Each structure stands twice: as structure tokens, then as C-alpha cells.
PDB file of C-alpha atoms in Angstrom:
ATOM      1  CA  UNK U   1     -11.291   7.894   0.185  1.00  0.00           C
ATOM      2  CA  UNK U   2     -13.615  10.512  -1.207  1.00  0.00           C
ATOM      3  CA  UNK U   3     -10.899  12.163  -2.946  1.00  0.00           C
ATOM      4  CA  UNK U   4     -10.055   9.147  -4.573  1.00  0.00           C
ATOM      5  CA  UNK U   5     -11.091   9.527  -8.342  1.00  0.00           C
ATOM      6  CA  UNK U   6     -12.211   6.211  -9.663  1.00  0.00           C
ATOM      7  CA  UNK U   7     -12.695   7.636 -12.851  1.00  0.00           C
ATOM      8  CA  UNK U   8      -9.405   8.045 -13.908  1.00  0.00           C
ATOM      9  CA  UNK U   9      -8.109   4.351 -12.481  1.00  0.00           C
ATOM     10  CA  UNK U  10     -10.106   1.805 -14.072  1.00  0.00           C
ATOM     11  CA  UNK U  11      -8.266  -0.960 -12.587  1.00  0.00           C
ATOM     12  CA  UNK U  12      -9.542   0.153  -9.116  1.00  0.00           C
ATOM     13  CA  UNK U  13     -12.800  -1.460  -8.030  1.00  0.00           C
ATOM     14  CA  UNK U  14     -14.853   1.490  -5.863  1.00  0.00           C
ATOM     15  CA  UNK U  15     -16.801  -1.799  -4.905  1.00  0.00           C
ATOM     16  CA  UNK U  16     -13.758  -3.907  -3.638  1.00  0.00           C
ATOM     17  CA  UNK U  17     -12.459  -0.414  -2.072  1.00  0.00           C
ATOM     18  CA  UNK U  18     -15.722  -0.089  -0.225  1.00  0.00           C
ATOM     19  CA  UNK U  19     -15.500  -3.564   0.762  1.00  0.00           C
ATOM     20  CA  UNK U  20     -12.354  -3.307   2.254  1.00  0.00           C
ATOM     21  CA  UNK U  21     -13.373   0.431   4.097  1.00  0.00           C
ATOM     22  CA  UNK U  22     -15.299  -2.369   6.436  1.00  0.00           C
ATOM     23  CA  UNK U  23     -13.115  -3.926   9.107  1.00  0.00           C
ATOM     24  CA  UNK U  24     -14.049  -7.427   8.779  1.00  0.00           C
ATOM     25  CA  UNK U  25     -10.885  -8.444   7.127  1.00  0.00           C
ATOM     26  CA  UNK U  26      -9.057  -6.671   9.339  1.00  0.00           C
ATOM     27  CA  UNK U  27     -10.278  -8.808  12.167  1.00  0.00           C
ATOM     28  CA  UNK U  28     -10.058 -11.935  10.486  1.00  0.00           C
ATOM     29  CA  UNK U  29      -5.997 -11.153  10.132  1.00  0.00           C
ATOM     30  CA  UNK U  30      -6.413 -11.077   6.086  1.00  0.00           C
ATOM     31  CA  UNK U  31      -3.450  -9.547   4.354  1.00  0.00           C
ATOM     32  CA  UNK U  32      -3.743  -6.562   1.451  1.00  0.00           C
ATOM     33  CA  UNK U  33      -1.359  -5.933  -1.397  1.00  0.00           C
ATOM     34  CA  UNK U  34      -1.721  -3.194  -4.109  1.00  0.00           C
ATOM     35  CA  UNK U  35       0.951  -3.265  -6.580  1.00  0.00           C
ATOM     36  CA  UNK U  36       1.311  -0.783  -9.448  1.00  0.00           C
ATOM     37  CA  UNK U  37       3.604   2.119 -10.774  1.00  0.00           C
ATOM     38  CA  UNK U  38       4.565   5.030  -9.136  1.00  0.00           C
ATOM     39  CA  UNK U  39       1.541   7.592  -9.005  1.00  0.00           C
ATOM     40  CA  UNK U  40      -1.119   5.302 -10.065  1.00  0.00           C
ATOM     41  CA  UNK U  41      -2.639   5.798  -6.376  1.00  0.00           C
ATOM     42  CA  UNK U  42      -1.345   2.770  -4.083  1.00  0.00           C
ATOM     43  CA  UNK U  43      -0.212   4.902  -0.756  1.00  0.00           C
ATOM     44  CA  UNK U  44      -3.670   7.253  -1.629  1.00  0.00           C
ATOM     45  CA  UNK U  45      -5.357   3.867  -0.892  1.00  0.00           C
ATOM     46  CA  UNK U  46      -3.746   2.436   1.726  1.00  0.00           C
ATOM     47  CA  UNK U  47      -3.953   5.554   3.909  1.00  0.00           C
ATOM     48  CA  UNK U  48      -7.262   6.000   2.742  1.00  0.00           C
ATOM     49  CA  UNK U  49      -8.369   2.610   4.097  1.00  0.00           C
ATOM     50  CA  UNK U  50      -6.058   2.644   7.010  1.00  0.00           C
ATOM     51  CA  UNK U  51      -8.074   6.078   7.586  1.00  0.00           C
ATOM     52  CA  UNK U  52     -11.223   4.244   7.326  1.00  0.00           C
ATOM     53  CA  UNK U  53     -10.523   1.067   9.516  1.00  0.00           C
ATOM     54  CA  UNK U  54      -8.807   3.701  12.303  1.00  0.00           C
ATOM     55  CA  UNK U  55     -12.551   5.389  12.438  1.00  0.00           C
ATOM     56  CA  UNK U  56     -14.554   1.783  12.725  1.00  0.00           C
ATOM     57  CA  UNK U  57     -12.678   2.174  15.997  1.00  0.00           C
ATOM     58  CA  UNK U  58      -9.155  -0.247  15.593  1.00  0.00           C
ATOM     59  CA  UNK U  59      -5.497   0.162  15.562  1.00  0.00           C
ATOM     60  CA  UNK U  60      -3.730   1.261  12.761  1.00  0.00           C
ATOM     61  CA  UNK U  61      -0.368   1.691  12.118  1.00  0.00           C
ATOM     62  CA  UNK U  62       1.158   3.102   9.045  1.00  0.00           C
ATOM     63  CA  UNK U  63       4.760   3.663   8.003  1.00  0.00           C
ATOM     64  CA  UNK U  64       6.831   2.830   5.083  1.00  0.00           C
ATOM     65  CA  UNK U  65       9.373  -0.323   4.591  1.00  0.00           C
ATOM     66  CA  UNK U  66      12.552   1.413   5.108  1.00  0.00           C
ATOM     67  CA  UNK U  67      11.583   3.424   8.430  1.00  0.00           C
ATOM     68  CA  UNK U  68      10.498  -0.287   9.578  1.00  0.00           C
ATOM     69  CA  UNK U  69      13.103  -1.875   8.837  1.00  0.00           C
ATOM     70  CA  UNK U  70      15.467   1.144  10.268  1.00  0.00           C
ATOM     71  CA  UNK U  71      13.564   1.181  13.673  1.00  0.00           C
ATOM     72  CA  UNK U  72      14.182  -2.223  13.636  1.00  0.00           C
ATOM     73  CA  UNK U  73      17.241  -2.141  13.474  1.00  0.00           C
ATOM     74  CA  UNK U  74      18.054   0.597  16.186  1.00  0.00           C
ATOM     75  CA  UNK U  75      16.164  -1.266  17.837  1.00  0.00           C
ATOM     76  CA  UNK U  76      18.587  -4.225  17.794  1.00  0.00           C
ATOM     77  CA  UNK U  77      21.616  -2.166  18.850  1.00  0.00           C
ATOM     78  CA  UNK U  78      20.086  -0.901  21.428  1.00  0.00           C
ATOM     79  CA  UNK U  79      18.965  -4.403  23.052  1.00  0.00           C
ATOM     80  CA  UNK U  80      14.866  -3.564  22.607  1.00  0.00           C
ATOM     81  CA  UNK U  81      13.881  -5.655  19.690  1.00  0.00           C
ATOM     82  CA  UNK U  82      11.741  -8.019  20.901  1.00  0.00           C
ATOM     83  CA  UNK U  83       9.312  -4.704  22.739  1.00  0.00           C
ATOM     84  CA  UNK U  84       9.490  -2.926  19.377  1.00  0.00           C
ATOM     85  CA  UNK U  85       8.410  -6.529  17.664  1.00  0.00           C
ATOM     86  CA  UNK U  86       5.586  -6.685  20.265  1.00  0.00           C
ATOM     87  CA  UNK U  87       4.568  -3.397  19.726  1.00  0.00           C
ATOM     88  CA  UNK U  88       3.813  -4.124  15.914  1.00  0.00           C
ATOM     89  CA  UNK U  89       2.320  -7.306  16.565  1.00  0.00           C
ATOM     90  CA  UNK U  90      -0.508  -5.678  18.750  1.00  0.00           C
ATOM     91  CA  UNK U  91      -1.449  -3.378  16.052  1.00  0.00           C
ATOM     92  CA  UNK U  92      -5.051  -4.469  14.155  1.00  0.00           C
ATOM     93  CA  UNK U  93      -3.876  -3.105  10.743  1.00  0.00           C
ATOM     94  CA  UNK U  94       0.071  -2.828  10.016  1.00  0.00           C
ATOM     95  CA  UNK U  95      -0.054  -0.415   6.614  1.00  0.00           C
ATOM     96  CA  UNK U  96       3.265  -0.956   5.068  1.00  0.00           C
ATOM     97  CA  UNK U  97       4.093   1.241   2.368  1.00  0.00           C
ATOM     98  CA  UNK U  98       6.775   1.611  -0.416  1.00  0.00           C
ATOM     99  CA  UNK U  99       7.403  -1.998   0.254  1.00  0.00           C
ATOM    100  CA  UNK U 100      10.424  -2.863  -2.188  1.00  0.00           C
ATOM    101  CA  UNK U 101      11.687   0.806  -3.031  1.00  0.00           C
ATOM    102  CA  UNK U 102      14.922  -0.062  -1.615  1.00  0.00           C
ATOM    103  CA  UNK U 103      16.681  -3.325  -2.011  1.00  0.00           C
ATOM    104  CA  UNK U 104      17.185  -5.390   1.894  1.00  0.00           C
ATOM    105  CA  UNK U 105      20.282  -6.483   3.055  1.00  0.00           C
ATOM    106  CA  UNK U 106      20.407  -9.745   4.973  1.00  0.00           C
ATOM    107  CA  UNK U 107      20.485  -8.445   7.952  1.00  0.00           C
ATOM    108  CA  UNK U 108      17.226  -5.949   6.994  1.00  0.00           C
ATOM    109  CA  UNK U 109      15.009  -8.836   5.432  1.00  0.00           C
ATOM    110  CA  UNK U 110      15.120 -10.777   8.664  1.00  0.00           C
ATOM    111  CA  UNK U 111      14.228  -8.194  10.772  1.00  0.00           C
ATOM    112  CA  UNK U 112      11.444  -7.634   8.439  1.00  0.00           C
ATOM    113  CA  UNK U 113      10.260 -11.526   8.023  1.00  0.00           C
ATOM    114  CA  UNK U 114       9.950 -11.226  12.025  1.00  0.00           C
ATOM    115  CA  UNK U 115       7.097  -8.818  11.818  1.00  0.00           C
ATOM    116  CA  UNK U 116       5.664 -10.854   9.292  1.00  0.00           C
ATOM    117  CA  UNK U 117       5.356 -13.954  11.147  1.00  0.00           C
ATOM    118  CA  UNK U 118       4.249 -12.226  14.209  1.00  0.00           C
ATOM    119  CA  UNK U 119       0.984 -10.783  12.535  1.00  0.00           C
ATOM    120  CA  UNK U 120       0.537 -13.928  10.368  1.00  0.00           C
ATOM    121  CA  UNK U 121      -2.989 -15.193  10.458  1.00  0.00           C
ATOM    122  CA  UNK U 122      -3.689 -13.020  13.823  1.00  0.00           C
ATOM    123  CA  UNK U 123      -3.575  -9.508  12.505  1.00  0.00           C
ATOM    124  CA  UNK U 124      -3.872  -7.491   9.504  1.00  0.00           C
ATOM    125  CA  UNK U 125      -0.649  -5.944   7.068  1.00  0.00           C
ATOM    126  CA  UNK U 126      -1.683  -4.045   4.165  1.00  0.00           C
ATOM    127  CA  UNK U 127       1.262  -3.241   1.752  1.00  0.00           C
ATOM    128  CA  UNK U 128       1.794  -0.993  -1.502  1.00  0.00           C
ATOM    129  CA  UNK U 129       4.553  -2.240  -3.469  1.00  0.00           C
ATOM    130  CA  UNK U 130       5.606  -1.023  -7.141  1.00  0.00           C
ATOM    131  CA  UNK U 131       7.445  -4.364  -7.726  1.00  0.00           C
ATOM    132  CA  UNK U 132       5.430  -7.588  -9.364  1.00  0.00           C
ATOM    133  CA  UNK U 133       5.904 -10.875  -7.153  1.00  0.00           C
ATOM    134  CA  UNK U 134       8.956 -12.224  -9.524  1.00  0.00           C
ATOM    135  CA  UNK U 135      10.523  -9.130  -8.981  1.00  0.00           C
ATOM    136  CA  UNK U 136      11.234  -9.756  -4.923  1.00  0.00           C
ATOM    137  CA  UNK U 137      14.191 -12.300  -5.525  1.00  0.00           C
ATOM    138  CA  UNK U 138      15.991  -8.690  -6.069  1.00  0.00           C
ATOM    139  CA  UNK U 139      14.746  -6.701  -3.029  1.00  0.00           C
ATOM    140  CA  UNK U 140      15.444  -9.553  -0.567  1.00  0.00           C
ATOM    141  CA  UNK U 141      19.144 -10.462  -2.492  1.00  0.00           C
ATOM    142  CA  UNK U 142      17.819 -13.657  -0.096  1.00  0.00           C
ATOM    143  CA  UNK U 143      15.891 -16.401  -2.091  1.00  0.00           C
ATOM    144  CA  UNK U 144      14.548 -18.469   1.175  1.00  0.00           C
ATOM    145  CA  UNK U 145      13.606 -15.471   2.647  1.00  0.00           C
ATOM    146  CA  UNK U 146      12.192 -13.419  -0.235  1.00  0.00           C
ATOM    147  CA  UNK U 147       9.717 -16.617  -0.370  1.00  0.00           C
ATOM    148  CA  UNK U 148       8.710 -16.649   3.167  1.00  0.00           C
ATOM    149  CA  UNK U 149       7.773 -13.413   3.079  1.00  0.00           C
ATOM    150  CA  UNK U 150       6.152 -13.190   0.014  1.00  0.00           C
ATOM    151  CA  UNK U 151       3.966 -16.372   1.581  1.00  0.00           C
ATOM    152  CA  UNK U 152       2.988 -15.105   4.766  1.00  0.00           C
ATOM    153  CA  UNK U 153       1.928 -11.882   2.824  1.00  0.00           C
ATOM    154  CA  UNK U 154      -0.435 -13.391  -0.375  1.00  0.00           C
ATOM    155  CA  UNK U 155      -1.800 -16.228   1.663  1.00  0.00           C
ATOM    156  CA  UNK U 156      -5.519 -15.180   1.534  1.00  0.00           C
ATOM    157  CA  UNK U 157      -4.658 -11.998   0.597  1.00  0.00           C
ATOM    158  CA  UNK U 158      -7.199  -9.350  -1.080  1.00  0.00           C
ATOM    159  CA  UNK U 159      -4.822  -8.368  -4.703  1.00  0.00           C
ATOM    160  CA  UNK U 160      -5.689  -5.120  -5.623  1.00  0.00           C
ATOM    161  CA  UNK U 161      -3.325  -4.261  -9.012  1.00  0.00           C
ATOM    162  CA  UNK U 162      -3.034  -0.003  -9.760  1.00  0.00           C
ATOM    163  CA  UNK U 163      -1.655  -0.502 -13.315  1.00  0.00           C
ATOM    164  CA  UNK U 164       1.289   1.534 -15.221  1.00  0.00           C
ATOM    165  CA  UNK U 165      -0.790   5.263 -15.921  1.00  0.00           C
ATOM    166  CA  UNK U 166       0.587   7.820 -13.505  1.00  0.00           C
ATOM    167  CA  UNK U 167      -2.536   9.904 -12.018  1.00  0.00           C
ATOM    168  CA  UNK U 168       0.237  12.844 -11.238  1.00  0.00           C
ATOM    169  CA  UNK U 169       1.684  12.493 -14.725  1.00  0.00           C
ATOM    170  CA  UNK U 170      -1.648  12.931 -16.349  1.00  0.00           C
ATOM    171  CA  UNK U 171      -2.855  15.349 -14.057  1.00  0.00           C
ATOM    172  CA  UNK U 172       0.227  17.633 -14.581  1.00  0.00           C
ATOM    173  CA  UNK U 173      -0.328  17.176 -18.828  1.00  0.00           C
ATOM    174  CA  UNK U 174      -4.230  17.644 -18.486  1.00  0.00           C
ATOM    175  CA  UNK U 175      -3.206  20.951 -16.241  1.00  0.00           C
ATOM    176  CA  UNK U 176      -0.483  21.997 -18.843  1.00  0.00           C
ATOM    177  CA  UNK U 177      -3.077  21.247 -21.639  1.00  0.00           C
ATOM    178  CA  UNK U 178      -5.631  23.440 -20.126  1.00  0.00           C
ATOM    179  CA  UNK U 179      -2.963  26.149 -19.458  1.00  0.00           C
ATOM    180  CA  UNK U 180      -1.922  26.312 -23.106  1.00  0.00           C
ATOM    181  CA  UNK U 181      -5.778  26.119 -24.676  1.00  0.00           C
ATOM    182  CA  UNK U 182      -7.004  29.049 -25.711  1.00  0.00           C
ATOM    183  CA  UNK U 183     -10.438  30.664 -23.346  1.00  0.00           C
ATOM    184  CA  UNK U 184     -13.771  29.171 -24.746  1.00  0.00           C
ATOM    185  CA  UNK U 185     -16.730  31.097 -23.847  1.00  0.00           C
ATOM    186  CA  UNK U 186     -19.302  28.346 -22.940  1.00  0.00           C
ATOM    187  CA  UNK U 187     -22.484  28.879 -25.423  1.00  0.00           C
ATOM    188  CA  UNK U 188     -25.181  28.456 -22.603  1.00  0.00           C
ATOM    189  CA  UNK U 189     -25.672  30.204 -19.003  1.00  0.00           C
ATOM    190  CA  UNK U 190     -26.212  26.784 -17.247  1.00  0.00           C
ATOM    191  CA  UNK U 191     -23.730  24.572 -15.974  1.00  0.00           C
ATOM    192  CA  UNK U 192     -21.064  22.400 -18.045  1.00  0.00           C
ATOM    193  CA  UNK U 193     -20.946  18.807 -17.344  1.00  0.00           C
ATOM    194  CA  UNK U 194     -18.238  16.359 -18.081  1.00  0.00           C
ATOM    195  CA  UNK U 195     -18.642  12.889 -19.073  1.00  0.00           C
ATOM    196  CA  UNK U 196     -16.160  10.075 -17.885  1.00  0.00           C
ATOM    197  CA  UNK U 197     -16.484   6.642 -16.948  1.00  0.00           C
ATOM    198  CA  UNK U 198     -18.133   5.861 -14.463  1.00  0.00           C
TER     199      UNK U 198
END
């Protein structure tokens, strides 16, 4: 989390982020949602708080949407659902990442929704999704479902919203920019000191 620059995401509380580095909603089963655009620093969150709540000494697991939902599914051919189910049930914090990437089948949403209700109210999921809430209906192609899920995961859930500005996008322009200035000799020996906000 120390790499994390709140500087350059506004919409990112560092107080709500230290907050949630402490593992008390973790134990009391509370989910976590950060939605925003692609690189305004969702999975650099939820690995960095995964990180944090692994050293305060509890399970984490972390893994994206589509691997889930693939294991799960092996995992159904080969007769061994319900242990793989169990296995992510036990697990204190479930980080679930590039949740809604890839539209669900029928068959994938279900398997999903079962590791839902399994942690629901007893243990922690923490997702990172690019898609707004009315957007679901399209990655579930499953209204009933899409709902259930999208219940089990915002009932007392901590919102944390990234925004639209890429990070990488600006940090490829501002690196491009400083590339293409021309070399400024700095007018005084001591040290030069940016100002940002805070």
C-alpha cells in the first residue's frame, strides 16, 4: 500500500484505505467493492489490502473471476465441487478481482452465486469490478441471478469508487512529456520539491 500514490487518485480515501488495512471487517464477514476504469488502481488496492489483512495474521485468498469460475467448473466435471466450495468458504478474505471482465454463462453465474452464499455474512469477499451495478444484468445474461449476487455482495458493504482517469495512461503521457521537454538546469544547489495534493 505504500506504493499506492494518493495523490494522483483523489477519489481514494488514504483514511478509508487505512481503515480497511485493519482486519476488523474482515472478521465481521463485511463485503468490499471498488469499481472504476481500467488503470485507475482497483487490483493495486485489493492486493494491497489483501497484503495487509494476510500480515494481521488471516487467510487470504486472491484470484480473479474467470479462474474462479473455471476451477469451478473443472471442478464439477470432475465430481469435487462441493471440497473446492468448502475450500473457499474457509478462507477469511476471498479477493475477487476483474469481477465482470467477461460476460457468465448460466452455467458460470451459478457456480459463482454458490461461493457467494457460502461466505455471506460469515466471511469476507472483496471484489474490483470496472462495471457500475446497472451494468451486471449483462455479465450475468441471468436477471434473478445477477440480483442475488449483486445482494449478497453490497449488503453492508464498504463502496470504494476509483473513477474514469487511468494512472498508467497518465503516467505513460507525464513520462512521454518529460522525454520530449527540453533539460532545465535547476537555478539552486538544494533540492527541488513538487507540490500536489495532498
Amino acid at each position: 500500500m505504500e506504493d499506492f500514490r494518493f495523490e494522483k487518485n483523489p477519489h481514494v480515501s488514504p483514511q478509508i484505505i487505512g481503515e480497511l488495512k485493519n482486519p476488523a471487517w474482515v472478521q465481521e464477514g463485511r463485503p468490499l467493492v471498488l469499481i472504476g476504469d481500467s488503470g485507475t488502481g482497483k487490483s493495486h488496492l485489493l492486493i494491497g489490502i489483501g497484503t495487509a489483512i494476510a500480515e494481521a495474521g488471516l487467510s487470504v485468498r486472491y484470484t480473479t473471476a474467470a479462474a474462479l469460475v473455471n476451477e469451478l467448473a473443472e471442478a464439477a466435471t470432475a465430481k469435487r465441487l462441493s471440497s473446492v466450495i468448502a475450500r473457499y468458504s474457509k478462507v477469511d478474505l476471498l479477493c475477487l478481482d476483474e469481477f465482470g471482465y467477461l460476460d457468465l454463462d448460466k452455467k458460470g453465474a451459478k457456480l459463482l452465486f454458490q461461493i457467494f452464499t457460502e461466505r455471506e455474512e460469515r466471511k469476507a469477499t472483496a471484489v474490483a469490478t470496472n462495471s457500475p451495478f446497472n451494468e451486471w444484468d449483462s455479465i450475468f445474461n441471468e436477471p434473478r441471478l445477477c440480483a442475488a449476487i449483486a445482494d449478497r455482495i453490497t449488503f453492508r458493504c464498504t463502496l470504494i469508487q476509483t473513477g474514469t482517469d487511468s494512472y498508467r495512461f497518465q503516467a505513460t503521457e507525464d513520462e512521454r512529456g518529460t522525454k520530449n521537454a527540453p533539460s532545465v538546469r535547476p537555478r539552486t544547489s538544494g533540492p527541488v520539491s513538487s507540490t500536489g495534493q495532498p
